[in-house]
Tab-separated table of C-alpha atoms in Angstrom:
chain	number	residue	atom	x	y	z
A	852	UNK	CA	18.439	-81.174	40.653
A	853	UNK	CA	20.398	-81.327	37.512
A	854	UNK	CA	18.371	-82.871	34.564
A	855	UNK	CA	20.140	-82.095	31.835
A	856	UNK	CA	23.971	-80.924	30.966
A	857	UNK	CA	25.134	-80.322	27.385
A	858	UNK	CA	29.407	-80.260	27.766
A	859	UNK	CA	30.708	-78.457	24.535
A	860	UNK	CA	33.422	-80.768	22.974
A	861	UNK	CA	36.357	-79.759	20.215
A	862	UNK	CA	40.256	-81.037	20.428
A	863	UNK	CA	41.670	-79.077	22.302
A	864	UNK	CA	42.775	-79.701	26.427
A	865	UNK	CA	40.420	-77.263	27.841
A	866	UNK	CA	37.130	-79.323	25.821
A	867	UNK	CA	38.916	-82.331	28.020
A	868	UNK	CA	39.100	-80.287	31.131
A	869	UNK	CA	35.812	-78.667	31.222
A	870	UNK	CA	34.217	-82.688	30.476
A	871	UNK	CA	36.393	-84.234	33.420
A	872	UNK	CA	35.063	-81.244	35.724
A	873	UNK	CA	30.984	-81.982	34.499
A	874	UNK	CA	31.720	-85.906	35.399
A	875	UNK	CA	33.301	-85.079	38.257
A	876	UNK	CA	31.061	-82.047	39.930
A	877	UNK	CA	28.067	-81.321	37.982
A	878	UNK	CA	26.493	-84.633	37.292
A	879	UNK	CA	24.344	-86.162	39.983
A	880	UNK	CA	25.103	-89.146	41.552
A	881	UNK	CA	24.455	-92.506	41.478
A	882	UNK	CA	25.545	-92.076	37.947
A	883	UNK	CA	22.253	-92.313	34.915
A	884	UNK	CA	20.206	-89.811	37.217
A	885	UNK	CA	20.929	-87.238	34.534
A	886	UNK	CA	21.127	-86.909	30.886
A	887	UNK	CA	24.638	-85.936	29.367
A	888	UNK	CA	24.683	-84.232	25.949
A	889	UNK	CA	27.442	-84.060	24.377
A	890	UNK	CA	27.919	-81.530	21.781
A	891	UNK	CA	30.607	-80.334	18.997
A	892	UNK	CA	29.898	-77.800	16.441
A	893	UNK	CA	31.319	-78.551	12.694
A	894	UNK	CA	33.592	-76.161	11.182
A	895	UNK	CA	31.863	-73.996	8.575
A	896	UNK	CA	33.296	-75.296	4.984
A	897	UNK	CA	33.387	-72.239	2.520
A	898	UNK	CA	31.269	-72.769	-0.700
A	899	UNK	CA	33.704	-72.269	-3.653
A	900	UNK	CA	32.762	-69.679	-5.961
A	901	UNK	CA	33.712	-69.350	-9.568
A	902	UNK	CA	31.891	-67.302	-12.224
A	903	UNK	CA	31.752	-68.523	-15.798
A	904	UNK	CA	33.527	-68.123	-18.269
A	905	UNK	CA	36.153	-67.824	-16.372
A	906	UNK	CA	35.770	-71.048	-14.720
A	907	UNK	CA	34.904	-74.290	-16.913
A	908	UNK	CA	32.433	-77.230	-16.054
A	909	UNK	CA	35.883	-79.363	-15.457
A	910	UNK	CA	37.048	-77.101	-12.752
A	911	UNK	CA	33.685	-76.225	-11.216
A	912	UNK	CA	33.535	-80.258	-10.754
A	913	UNK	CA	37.136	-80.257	-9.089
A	914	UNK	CA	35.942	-77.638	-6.809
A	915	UNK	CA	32.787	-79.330	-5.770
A	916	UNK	CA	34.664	-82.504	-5.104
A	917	UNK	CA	37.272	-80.603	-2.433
A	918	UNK	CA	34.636	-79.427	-0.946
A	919	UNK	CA	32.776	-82.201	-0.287
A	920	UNK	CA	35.985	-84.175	0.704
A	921	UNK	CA	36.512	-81.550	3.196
A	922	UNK	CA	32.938	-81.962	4.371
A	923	UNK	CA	33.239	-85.611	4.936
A	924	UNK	CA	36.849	-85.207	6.912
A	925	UNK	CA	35.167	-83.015	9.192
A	926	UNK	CA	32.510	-85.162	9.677
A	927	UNK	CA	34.686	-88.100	10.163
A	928	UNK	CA	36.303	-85.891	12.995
A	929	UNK	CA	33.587	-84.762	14.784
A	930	UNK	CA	32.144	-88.371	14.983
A	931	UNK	CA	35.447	-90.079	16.886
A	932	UNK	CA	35.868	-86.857	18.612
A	933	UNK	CA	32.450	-87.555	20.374
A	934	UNK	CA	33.020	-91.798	20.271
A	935	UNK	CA	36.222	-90.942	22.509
A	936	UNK	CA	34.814	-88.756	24.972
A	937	UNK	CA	31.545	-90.766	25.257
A	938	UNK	CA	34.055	-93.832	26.059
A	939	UNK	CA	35.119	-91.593	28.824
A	940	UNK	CA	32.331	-90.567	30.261
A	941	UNK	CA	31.157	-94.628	29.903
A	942	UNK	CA	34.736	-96.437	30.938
A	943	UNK	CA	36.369	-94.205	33.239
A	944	UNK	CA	33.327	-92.453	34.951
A	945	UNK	CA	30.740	-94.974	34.629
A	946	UNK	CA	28.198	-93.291	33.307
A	947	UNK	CA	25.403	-95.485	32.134
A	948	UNK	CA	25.560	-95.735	27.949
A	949	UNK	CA	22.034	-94.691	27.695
A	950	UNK	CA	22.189	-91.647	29.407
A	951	UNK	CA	25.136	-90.468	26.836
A	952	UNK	CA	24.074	-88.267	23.649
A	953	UNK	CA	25.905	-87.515	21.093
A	954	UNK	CA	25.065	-84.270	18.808
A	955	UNK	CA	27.372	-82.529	15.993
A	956	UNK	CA	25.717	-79.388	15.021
A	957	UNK	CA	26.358	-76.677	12.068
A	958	UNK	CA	27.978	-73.539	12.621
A	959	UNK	CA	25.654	-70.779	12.520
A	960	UNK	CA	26.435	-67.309	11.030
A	961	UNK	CA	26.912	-64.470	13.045
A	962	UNK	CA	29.874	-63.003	15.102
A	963	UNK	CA	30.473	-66.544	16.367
A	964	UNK	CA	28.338	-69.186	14.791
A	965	UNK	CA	29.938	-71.560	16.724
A	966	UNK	CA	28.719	-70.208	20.180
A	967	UNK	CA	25.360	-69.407	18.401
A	968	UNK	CA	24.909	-73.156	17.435
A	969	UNK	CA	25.802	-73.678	21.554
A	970	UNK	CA	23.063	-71.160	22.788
A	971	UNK	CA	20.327	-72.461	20.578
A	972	UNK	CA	21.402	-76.121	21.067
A	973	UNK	CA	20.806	-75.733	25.086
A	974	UNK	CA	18.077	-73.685	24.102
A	975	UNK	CA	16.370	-76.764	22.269
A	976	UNK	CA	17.698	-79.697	24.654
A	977	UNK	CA	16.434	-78.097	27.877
A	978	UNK	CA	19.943	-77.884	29.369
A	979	UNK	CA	20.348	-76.873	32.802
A	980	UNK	CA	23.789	-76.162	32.576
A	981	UNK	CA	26.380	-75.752	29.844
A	982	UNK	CA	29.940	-76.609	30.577
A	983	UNK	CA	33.099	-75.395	28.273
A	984	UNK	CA	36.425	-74.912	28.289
A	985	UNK	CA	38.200	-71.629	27.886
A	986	UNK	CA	41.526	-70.729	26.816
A	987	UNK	CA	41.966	-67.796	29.399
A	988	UNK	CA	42.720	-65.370	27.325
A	989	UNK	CA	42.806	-62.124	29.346
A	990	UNK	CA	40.534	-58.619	28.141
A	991	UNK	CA	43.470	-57.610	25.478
A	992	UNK	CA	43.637	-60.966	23.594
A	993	UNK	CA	40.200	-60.894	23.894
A	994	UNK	CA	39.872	-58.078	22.323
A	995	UNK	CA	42.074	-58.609	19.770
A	996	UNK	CA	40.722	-61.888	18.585
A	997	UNK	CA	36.977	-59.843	18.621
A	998	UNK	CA	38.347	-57.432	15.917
A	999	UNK	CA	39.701	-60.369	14.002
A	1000	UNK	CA	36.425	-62.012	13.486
A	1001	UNK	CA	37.601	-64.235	15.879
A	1002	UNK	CA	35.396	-63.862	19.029
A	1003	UNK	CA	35.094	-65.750	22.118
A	1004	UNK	CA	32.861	-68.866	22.351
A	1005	UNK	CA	32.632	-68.673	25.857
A	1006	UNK	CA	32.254	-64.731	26.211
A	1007	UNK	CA	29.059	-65.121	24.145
A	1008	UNK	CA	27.952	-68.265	25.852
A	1009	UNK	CA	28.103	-66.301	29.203
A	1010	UNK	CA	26.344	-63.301	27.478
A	1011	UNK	CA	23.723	-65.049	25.518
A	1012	UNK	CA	22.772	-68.202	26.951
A	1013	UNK	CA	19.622	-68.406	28.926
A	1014	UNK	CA	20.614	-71.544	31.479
A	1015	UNK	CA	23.693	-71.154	33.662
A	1016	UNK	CA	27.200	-71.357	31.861
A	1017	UNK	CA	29.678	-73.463	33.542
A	1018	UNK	CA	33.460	-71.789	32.370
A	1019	UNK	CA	36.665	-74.238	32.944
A	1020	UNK	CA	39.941	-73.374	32.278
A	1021	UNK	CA	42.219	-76.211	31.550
A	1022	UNK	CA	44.843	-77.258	34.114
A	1023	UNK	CA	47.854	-78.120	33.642
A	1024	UNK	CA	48.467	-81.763	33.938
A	1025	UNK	CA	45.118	-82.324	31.593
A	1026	UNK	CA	45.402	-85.303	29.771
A	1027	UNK	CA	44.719	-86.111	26.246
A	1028	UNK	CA	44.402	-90.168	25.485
A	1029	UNK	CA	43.418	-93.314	27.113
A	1030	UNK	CA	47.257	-92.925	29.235
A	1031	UNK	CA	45.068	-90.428	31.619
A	1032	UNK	CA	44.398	-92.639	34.874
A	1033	UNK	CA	40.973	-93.630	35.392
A	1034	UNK	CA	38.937	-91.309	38.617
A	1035	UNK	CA	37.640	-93.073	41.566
A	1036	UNK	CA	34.337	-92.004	41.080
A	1037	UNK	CA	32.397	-93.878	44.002
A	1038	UNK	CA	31.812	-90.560	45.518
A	1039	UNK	CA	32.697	-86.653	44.499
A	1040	UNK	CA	35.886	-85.392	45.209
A	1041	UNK	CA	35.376	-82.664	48.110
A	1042	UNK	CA	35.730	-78.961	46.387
A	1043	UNK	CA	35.973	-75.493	47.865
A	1044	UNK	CA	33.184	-73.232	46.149
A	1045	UNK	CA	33.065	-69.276	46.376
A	1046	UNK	CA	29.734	-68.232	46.063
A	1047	UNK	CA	29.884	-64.602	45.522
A	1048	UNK	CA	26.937	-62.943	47.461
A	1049	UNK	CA	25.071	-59.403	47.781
A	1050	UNK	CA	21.790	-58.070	48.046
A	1051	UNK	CA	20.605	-57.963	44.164
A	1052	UNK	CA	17.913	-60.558	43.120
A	1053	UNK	CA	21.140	-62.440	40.437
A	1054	UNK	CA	23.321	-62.973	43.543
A	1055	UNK	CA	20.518	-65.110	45.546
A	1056	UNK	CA	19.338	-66.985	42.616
A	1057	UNK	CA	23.264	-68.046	41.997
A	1058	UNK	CA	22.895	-69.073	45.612
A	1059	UNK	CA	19.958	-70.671	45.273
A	1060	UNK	CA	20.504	-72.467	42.133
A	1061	UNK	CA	23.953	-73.927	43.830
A	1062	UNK	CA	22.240	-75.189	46.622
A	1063	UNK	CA	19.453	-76.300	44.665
A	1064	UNK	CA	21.373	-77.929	41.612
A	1065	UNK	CA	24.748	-78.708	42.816
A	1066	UNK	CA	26.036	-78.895	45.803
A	1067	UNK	CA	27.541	-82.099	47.437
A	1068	UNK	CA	27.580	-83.371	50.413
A	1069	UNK	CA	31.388	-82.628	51.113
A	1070	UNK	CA	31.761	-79.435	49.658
A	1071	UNK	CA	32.864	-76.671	51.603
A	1072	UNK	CA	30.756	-73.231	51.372
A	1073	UNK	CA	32.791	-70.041	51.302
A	1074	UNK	CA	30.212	-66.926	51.045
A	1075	UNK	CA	31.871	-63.715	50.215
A	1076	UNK	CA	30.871	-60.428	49.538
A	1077	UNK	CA	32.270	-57.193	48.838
A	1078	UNK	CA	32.462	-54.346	50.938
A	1079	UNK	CA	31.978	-51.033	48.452
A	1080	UNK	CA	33.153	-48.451	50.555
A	1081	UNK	CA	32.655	-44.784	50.092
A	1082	UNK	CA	35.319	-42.936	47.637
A	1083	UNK	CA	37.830	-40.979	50.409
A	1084	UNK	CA	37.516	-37.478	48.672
A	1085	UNK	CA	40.661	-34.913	50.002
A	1086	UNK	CA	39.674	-32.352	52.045
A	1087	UNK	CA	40.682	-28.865	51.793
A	1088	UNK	CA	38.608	-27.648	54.845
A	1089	UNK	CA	39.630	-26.211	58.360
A	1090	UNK	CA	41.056	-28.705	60.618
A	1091	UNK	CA	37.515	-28.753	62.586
A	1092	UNK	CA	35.606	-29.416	59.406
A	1093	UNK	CA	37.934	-32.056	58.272
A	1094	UNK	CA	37.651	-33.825	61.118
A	1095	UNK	CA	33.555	-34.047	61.520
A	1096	UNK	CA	33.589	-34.926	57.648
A	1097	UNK	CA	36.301	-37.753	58.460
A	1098	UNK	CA	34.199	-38.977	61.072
A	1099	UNK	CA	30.846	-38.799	59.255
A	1100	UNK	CA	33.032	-40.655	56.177
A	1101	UNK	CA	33.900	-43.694	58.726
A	1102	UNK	CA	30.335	-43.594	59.934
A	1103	UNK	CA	29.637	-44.586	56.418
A	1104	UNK	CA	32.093	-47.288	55.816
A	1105	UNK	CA	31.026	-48.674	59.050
A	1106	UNK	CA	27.657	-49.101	58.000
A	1107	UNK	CA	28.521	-50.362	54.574
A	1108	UNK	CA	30.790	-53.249	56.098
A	1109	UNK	CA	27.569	-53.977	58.806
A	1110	UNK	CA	25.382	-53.920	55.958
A	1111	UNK	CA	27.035	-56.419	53.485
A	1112	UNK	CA	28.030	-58.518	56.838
A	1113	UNK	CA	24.395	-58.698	57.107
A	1114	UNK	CA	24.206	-59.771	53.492
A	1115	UNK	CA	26.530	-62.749	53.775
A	1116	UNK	CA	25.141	-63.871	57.505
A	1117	UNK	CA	21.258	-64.312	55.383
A	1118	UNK	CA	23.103	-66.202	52.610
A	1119	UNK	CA	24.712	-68.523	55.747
A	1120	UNK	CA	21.210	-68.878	56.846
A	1121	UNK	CA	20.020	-69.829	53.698
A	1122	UNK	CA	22.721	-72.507	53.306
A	1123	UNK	CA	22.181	-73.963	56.601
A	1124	UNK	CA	18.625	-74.026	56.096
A	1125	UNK	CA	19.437	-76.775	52.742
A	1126	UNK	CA	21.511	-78.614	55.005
A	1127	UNK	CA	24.917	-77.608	54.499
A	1128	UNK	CA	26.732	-78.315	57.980
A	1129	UNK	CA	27.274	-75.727	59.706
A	1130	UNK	CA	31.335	-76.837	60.062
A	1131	UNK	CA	31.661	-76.533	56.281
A	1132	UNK	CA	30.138	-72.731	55.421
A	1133	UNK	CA	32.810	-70.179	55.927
A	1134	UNK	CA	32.008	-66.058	55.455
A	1135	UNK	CA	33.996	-63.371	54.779
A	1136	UNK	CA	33.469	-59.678	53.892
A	1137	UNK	CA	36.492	-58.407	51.493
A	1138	UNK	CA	37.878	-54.716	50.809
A	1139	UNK	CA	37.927	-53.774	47.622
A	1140	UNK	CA	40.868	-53.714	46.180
A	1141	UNK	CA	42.633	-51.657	43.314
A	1142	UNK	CA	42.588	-52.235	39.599
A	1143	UNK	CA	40.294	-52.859	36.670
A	1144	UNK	CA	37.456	-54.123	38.585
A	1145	UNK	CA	37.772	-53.258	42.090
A	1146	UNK	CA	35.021	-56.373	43.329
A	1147	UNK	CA	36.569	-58.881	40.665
A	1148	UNK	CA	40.462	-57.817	41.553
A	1149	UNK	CA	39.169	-58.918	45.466
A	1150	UNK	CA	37.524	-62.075	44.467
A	1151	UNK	CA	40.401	-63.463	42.626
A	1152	UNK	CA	42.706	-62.844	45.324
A	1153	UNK	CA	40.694	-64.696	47.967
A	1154	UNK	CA	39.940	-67.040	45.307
A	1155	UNK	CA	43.694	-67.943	44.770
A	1156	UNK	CA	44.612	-67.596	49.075
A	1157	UNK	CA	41.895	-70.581	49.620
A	1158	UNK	CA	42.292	-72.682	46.330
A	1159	UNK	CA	38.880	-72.431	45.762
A	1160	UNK	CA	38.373	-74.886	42.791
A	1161	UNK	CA	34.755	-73.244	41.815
A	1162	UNK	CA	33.353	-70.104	41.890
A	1163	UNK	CA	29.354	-69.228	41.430
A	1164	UNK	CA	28.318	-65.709	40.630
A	1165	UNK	CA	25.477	-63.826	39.464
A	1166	UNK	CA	24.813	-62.008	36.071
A	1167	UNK	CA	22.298	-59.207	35.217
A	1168	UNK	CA	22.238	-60.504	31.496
A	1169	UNK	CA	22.698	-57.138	30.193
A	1170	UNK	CA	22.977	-57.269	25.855
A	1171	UNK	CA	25.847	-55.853	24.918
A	1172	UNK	CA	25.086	-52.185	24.026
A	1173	UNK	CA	24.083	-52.366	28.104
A	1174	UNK	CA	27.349	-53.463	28.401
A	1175	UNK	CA	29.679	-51.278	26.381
A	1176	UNK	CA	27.665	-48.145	28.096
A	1177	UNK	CA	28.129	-49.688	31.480
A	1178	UNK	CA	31.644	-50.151	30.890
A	1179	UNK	CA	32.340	-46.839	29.449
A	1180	UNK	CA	31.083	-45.363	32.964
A	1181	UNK	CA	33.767	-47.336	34.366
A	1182	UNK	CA	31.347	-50.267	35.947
A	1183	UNK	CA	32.116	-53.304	33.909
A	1184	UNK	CA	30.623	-56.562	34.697
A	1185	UNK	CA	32.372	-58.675	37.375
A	1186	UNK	CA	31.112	-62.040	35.660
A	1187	UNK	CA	33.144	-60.899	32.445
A	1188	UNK	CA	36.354	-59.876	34.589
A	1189	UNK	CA	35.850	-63.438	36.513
A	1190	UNK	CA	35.763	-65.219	33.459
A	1191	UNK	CA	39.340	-64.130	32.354
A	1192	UNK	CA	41.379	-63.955	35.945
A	1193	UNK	CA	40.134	-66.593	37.944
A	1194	UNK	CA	42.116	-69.707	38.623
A	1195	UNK	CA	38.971	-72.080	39.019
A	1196	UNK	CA	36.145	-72.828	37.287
A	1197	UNK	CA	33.255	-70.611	37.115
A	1198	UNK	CA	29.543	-70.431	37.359
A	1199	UNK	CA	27.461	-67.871	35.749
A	1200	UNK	CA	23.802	-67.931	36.867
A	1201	UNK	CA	21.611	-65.193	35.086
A	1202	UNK	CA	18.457	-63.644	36.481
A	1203	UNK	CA	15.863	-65.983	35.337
A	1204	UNK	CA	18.172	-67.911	34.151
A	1205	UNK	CA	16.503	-71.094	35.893
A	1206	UNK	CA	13.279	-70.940	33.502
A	1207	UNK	CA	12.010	-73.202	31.555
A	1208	UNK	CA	11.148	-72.145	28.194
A	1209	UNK	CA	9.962	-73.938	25.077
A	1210	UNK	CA	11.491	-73.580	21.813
A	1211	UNK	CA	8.599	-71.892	20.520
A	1212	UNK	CA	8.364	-68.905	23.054
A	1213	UNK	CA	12.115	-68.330	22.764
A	1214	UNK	CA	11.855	-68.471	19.281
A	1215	UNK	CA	15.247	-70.760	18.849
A	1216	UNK	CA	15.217	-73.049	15.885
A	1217	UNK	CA	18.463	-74.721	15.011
A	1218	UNK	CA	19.482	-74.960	11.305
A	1219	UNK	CA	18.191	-77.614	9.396
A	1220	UNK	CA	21.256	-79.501	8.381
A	1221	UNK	CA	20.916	-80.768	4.417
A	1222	UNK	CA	19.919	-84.623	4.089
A	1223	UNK	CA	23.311	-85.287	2.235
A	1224	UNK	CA	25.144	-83.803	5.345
A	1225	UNK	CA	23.149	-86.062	7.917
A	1226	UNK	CA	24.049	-89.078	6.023
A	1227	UNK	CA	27.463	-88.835	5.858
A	1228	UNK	CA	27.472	-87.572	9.899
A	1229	UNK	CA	25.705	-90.629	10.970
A	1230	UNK	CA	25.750	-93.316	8.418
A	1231	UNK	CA	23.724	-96.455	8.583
A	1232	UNK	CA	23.441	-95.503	12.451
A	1233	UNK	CA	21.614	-92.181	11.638
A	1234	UNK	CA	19.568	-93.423	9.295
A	1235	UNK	CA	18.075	-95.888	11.747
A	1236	UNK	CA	17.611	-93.805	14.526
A	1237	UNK	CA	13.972	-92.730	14.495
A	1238	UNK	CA	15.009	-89.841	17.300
A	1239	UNK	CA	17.328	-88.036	14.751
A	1240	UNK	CA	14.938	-85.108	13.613
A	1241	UNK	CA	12.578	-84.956	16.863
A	1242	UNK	CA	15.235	-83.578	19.521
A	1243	UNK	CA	17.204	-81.477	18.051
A	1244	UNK	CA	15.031	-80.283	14.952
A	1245	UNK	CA	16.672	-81.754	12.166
A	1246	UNK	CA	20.410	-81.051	13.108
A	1247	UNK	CA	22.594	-83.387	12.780
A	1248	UNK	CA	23.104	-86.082	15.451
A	1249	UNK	CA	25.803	-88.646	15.710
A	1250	UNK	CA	24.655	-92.103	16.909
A	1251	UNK	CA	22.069	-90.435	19.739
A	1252	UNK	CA	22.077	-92.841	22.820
A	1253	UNK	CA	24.630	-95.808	21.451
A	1254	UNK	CA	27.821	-96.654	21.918
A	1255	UNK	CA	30.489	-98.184	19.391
């Protein structure tokens, strides 16, 4: 069961999206049966930098002052950013005050400090799931934005994070303000989940951690799996040759298809054995189709022909030199082509990505944020709570467990 989910929070629709999904899907219900963290990362406020003589005492002062203006504004934003969505999660979901956190973190350095302050910050609060929005940018913007400096806070989530990563893409009639219509939230609305099956240890602990974790009563179970048929090679043989090699070839692919039709009838098993009705599991054994990714090409079509609204997939968690070799043999992940062309939400579950670590063994240590800086993030309210420094090691926190 879900202890613990950390939604990452900024201004922008998807950061509303990917919230309204974690109230609506991935907390347990009744509502207070699990803690909800939420989290925004500051923007990093350059130092300025002015070498005398050339710059005078006056100047250096005027500097200073900007930058500590800017400081406090983004301060000042991060703290109602979090007030309004904890309202939300309080007012229109009914989630029980207490159970609310509120944390604004530094950016970290690095490629992106802001998914770096994300990693570590699930890393320290135990999170069993992180949920964020995503623009959908597809593999060229994304690559673009990577040479800019300008990397993807999700793509490193996904890559780096040790509990599963929850990516929502924002929908189009996402709502900004109070004018958004409150959710009936007396029971979950029913959902259509693709869990994406095979015979590798990842895909049945993304099964298992679904069933284990998050699955509702009224969800429907579609288990698919991909057939990967043997290349057809041309044959330049006599017409008697051809033909036993044809044959042998279709022995093959009849095999493979019994084989991964085996796959997905265990993973039906499995479900049924949690107590998923029988009525509500539905299989299927795809073709690969052309493209990019062969296997992610077929699981965003059948994702878009049933409107599945979440998909669930294993990851190998390979670093990213595993990655760049894999993908210049042509075998790219199918996590990181999901994460850019599917319609719904996805879940990334990484091999032993269910463990529970401390903060020591991983060796994770968020930045200690400067006393000045926790003052003017929390005010009187930080000051008083005696919880600041223990939870999150001296980052900042915004009004931890209250309400305004």
């Amino acid at each position: 069961m879900v202890r613990n989910v950390l939604v990452a929070l900024d201004e922008s629709q998807a950061s509303r999206a990917a919230l309204d999904y974690a109230l609506r899907g991935v907390l347990p219900r009744p509502a207070g049966a699990a803690n909800l963290h939420l989290v925004t990362v500051l923007p990093t406020v350059q130092t300025p930098i002015a070498v005398p003589p050339m710059a005078s005492a006056a100047a250096m002062n005027v500097l200073h002052c900007q930058w500590g203006a800017q400081q406090q504004a983004n301060h000042a934003r991060a703290h109602e950013l979090l007030r309004k969505m904890s309202e939300v999660a309080v007012n229109d979901y009914r989630t029980p005050a207490e159970s609310v956190h509120r944390h604004a973190l530094p950016a970290l350095g690095g490629a992106s400090g802001v998914g770096q302050s994300l990693v570590e910050a699930a890393a320290k609060l135990r999170a069993d799931v992180l949920v964020l929005g995503t623009r959908g940018m597809g593999a060229l913007q994304a690559s673009l934005m990577t040479l800019m400096g300008l990397g993807s806070v999700s793509d490193y989530c996904l890559h780096n994070a040790r509990c599963p990563v929850m990516v929502v893409r924002q929908s189009k009639d996402t709502v900004l303000g109070a004018e958004a219509s409150p959710p009936a939230v007396h029971a979950p609305p029913p959902k259509r989940v693709m869990v994406c099956t095979d015979d590798s240890p990842h895909a049945k602990k993304a099964l298992q951690w679904y069933l284990d974790c998050l699955v509702m009563p009224n969800d429907h179970l579609h288990l698919v799996s991909v057939a990967l048929l043997p290349p057809a090679l041309p044959l330049d043989e006599p017409a008697v040759v051809a033909a036993v090699e044809e044959m042998a070839a279709d022995e093959e692919a009849r095999g493979v298809v019994s084989d991964t039709a085996s796959t997905v009838a265990c993973a039906q098993q499995q479900a049924l054995a949690h107590g998923v009705l029988r009525t509500r599991v539905a299989t299927a054994v795809l073709a690969p189709e052309p493209g990019v990714s062969d296997v992610g090409q077929a699981l965003c079509s059948y994702a878009r022909d049933k409107n599945v609204g979440l998909a669930v997939v294993g990851s190998r968690g390979l670093g990213m030199w595993q990655r760049s070799v894999m993908g210049a043999l042509g075998l790219g992940s199918v996590s990181d082509f999901l994460s850019r062309h599917l319609p719904c939400a996805l879940l990334v579950v990484k091999d032993g990505g269910a463990r529970r670590e401390s903060h020591e063994e991983s060796g994770m240590l968020l930045q200690r944020v400067p006393e000045e800086d926790r003052e003017l993030m929390g005010g009187a309210d930080a000051k008083d709570d005696g919880k600041q420094d223990g939870e999150l090691g001296g980052a900042a926190v915004v009004d931890h467990g209250k309400q305004d």
